[in-house]
PDB file of C-alpha atoms in Angstrom:
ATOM      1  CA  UNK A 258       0.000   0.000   0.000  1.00 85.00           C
ATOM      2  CA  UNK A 259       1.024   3.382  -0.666  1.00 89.00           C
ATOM      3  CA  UNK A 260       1.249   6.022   2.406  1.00 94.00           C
ATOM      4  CA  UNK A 261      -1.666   8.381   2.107  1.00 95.00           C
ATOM      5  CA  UNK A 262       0.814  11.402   2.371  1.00 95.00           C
ATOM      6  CA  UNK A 263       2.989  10.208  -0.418  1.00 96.00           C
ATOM      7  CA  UNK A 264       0.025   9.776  -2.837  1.00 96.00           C
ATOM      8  CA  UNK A 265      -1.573  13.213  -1.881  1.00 95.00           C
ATOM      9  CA  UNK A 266       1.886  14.708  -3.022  1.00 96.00           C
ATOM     10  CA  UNK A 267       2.578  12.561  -6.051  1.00 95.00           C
ATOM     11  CA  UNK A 268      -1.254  13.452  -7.006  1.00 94.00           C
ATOM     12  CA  UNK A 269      -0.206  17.455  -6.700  1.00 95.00           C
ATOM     13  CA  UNK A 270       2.608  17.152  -8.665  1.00 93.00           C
ATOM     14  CA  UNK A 271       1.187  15.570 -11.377  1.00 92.00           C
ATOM     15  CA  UNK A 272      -1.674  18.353 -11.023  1.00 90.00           C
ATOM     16  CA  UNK A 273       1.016  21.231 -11.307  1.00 88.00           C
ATOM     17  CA  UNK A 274       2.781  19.467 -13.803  1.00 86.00           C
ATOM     18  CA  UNK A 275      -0.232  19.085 -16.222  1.00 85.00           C
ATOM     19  CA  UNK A 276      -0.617  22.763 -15.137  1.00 84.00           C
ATOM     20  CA  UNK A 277       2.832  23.639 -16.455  1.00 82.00           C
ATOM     21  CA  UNK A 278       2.857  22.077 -19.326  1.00 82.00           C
ATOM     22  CA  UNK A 279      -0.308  23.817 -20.657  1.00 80.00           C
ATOM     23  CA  UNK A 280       0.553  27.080 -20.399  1.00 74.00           C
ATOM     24  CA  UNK A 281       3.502  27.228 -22.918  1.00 62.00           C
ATOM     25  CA  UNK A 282       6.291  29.121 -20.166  1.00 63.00           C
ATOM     26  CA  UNK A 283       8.630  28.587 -20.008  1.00 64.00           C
ATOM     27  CA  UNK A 284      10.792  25.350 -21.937  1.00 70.00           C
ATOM     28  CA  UNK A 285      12.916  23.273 -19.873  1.00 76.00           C
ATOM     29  CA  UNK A 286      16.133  21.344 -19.924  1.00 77.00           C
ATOM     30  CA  UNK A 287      16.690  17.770 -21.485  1.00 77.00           C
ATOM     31  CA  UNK A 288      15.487  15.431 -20.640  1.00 83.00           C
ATOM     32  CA  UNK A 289      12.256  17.250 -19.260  1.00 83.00           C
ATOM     33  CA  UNK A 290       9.455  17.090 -21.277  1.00 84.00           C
ATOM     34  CA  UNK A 291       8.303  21.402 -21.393  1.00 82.00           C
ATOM     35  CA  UNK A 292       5.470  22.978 -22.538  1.00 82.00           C
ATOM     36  CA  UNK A 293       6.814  23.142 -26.174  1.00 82.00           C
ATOM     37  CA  UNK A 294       7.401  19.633 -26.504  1.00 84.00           C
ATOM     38  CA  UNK A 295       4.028  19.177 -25.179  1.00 84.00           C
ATOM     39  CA  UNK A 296       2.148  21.918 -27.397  1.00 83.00           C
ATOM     40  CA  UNK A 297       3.943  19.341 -30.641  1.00 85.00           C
ATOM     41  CA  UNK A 298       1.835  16.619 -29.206  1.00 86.00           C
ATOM     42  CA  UNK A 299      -1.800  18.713 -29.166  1.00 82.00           C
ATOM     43  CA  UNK A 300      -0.712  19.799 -32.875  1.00 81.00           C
ATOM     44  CA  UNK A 301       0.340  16.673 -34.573  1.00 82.00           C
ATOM     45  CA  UNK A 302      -0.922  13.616 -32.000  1.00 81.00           C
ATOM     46  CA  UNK A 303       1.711  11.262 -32.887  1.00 87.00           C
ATOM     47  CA  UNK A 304       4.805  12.657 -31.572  1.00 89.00           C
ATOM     48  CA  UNK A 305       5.438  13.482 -27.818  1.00 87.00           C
ATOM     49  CA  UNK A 306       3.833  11.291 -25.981  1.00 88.00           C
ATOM     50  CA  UNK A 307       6.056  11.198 -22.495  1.00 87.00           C
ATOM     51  CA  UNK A 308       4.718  13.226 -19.628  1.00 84.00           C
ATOM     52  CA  UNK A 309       7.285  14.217 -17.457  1.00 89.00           C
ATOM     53  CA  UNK A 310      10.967  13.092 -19.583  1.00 88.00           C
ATOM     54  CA  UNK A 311      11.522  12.781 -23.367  1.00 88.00           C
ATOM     55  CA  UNK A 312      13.580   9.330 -22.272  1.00 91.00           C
ATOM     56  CA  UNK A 313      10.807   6.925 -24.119  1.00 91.00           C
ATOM     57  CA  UNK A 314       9.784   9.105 -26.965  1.00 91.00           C
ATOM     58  CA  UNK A 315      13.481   9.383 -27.529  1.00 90.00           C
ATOM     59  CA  UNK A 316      13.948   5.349 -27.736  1.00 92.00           C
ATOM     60  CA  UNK A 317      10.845   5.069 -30.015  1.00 92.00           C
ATOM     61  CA  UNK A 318      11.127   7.846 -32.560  1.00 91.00           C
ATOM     62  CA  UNK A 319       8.487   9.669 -31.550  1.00 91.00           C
ATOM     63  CA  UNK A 320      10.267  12.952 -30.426  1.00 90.00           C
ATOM     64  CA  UNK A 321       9.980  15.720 -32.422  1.00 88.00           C
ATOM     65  CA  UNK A 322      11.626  19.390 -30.922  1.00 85.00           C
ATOM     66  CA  UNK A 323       9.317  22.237 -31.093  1.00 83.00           C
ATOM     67  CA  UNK A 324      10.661  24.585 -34.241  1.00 79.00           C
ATOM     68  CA  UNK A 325       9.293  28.206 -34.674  1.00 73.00           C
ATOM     69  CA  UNK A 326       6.209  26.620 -36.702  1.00 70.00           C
ATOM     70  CA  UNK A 327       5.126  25.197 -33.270  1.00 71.00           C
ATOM     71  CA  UNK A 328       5.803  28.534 -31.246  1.00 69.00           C
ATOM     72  CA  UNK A 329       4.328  30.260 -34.236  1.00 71.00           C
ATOM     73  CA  UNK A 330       0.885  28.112 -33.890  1.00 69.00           C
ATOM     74  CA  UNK A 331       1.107  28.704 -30.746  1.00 67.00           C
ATOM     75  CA  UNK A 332       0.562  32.829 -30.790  1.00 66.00           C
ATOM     76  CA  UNK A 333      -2.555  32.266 -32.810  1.00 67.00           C
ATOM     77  CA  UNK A 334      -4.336  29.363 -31.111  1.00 65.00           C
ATOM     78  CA  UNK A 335      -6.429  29.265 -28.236  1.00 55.00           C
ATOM     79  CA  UNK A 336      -3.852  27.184 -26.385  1.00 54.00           C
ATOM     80  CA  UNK A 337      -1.742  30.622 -25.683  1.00 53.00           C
ATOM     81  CA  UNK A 338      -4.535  32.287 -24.813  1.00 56.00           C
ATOM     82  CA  UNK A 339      -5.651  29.659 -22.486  1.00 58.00           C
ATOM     83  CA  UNK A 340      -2.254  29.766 -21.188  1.00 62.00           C
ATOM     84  CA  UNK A 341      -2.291  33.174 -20.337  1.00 66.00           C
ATOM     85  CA  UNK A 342      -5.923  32.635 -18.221  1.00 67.00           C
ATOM     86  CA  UNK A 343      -3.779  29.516 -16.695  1.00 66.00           C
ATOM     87  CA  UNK A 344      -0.361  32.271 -15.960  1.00 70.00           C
ATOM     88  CA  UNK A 345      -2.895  34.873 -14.101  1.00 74.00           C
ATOM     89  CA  UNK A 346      -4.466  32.110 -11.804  1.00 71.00           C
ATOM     90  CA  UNK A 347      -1.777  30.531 -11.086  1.00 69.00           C
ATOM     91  CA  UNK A 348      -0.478  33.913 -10.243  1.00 76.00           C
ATOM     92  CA  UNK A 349      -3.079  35.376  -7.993  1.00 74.00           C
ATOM     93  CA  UNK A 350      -2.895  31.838  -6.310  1.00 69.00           C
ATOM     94  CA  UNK A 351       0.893  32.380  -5.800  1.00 71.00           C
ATOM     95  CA  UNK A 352      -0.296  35.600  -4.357  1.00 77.00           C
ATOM     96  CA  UNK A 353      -2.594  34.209  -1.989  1.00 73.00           C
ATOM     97  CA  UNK A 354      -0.063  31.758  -0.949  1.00 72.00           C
ATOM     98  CA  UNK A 355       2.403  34.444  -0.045  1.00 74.00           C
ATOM     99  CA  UNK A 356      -0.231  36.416   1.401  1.00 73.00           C
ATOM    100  CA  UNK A 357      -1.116  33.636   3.735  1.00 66.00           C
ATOM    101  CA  UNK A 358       1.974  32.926   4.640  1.00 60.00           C
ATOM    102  CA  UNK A 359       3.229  36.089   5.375  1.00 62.00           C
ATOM    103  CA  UNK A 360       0.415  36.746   7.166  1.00 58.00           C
ATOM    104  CA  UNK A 361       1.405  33.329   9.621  1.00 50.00           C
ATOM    105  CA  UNK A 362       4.760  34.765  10.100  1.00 47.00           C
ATOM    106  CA  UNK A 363       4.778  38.049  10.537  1.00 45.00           C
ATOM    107  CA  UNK A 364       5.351  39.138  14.376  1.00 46.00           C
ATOM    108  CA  UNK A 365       1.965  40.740  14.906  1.00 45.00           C
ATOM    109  CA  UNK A 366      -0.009  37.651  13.403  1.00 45.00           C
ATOM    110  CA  UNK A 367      -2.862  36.399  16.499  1.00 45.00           C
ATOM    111  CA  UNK A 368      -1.549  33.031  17.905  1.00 46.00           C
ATOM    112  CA  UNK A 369      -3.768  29.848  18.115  1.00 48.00           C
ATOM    113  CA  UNK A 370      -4.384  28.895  21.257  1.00 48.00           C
ATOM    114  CA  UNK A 371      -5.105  25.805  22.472  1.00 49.00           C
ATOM    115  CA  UNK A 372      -8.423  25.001  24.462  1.00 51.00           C
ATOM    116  CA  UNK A 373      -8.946  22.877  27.440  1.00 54.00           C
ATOM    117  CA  UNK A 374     -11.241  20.057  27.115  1.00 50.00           C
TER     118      UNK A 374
END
């Protein structure tokens, strides 16, 4: 069985990840699969397959590098504008995270005290 904690993480990741990879920002090292690779796979279907590395597409031929045709497609599709809805939510969320969290830390924050059953 798999800890409870490890597959609430593992599920985030993957939810970030498939976040990431959607909103076309920014392109990553080999062997990571980025958001360009990714954006070659929603044009063409039959290249690109891996999620996270380029390892298997790599060892099957099915890799093909993002060119400026794909970045091209990419300013006039949907997909970048999606991507920039995606960038500005993800951003306020960032924002909210810091908020909160600087909010917990700061010295005049209200401490939670504990009651007496």
């Amino acid at each position: 069985p798999v800890p409870e904690p490890l597959a609430i993480a593992a599920g985030a990741f993957v939810g970030f990840w498939t976040m990431y990879i959607h909103v076309s920002e920014p392109d990553l090292p080999w062997p990571f699969m980025g958001a360009g690779y990714h954006l070659v796979h929603h044009q063409y279907n039959w290249f690109n397959f891996g999620l996270f590395t380029m390892l298997w597409d790599y060892l099957h031929n099915t890799l093909r590098h993002p060119g400026e045709a794909t970045r091209a497609h990419a300013l006039r599709t949907k997909a970048t504008r999606t991507g920039k809805a995606n960038r500005k939510a993800l951003e306020k969320l960032h924002q909210m995270w810091s908020d909160t969290s600087n909010q917990s830390t700061s010295s005049d924050a209200p401490v939670a005290s504990k009651k007496n059953n």
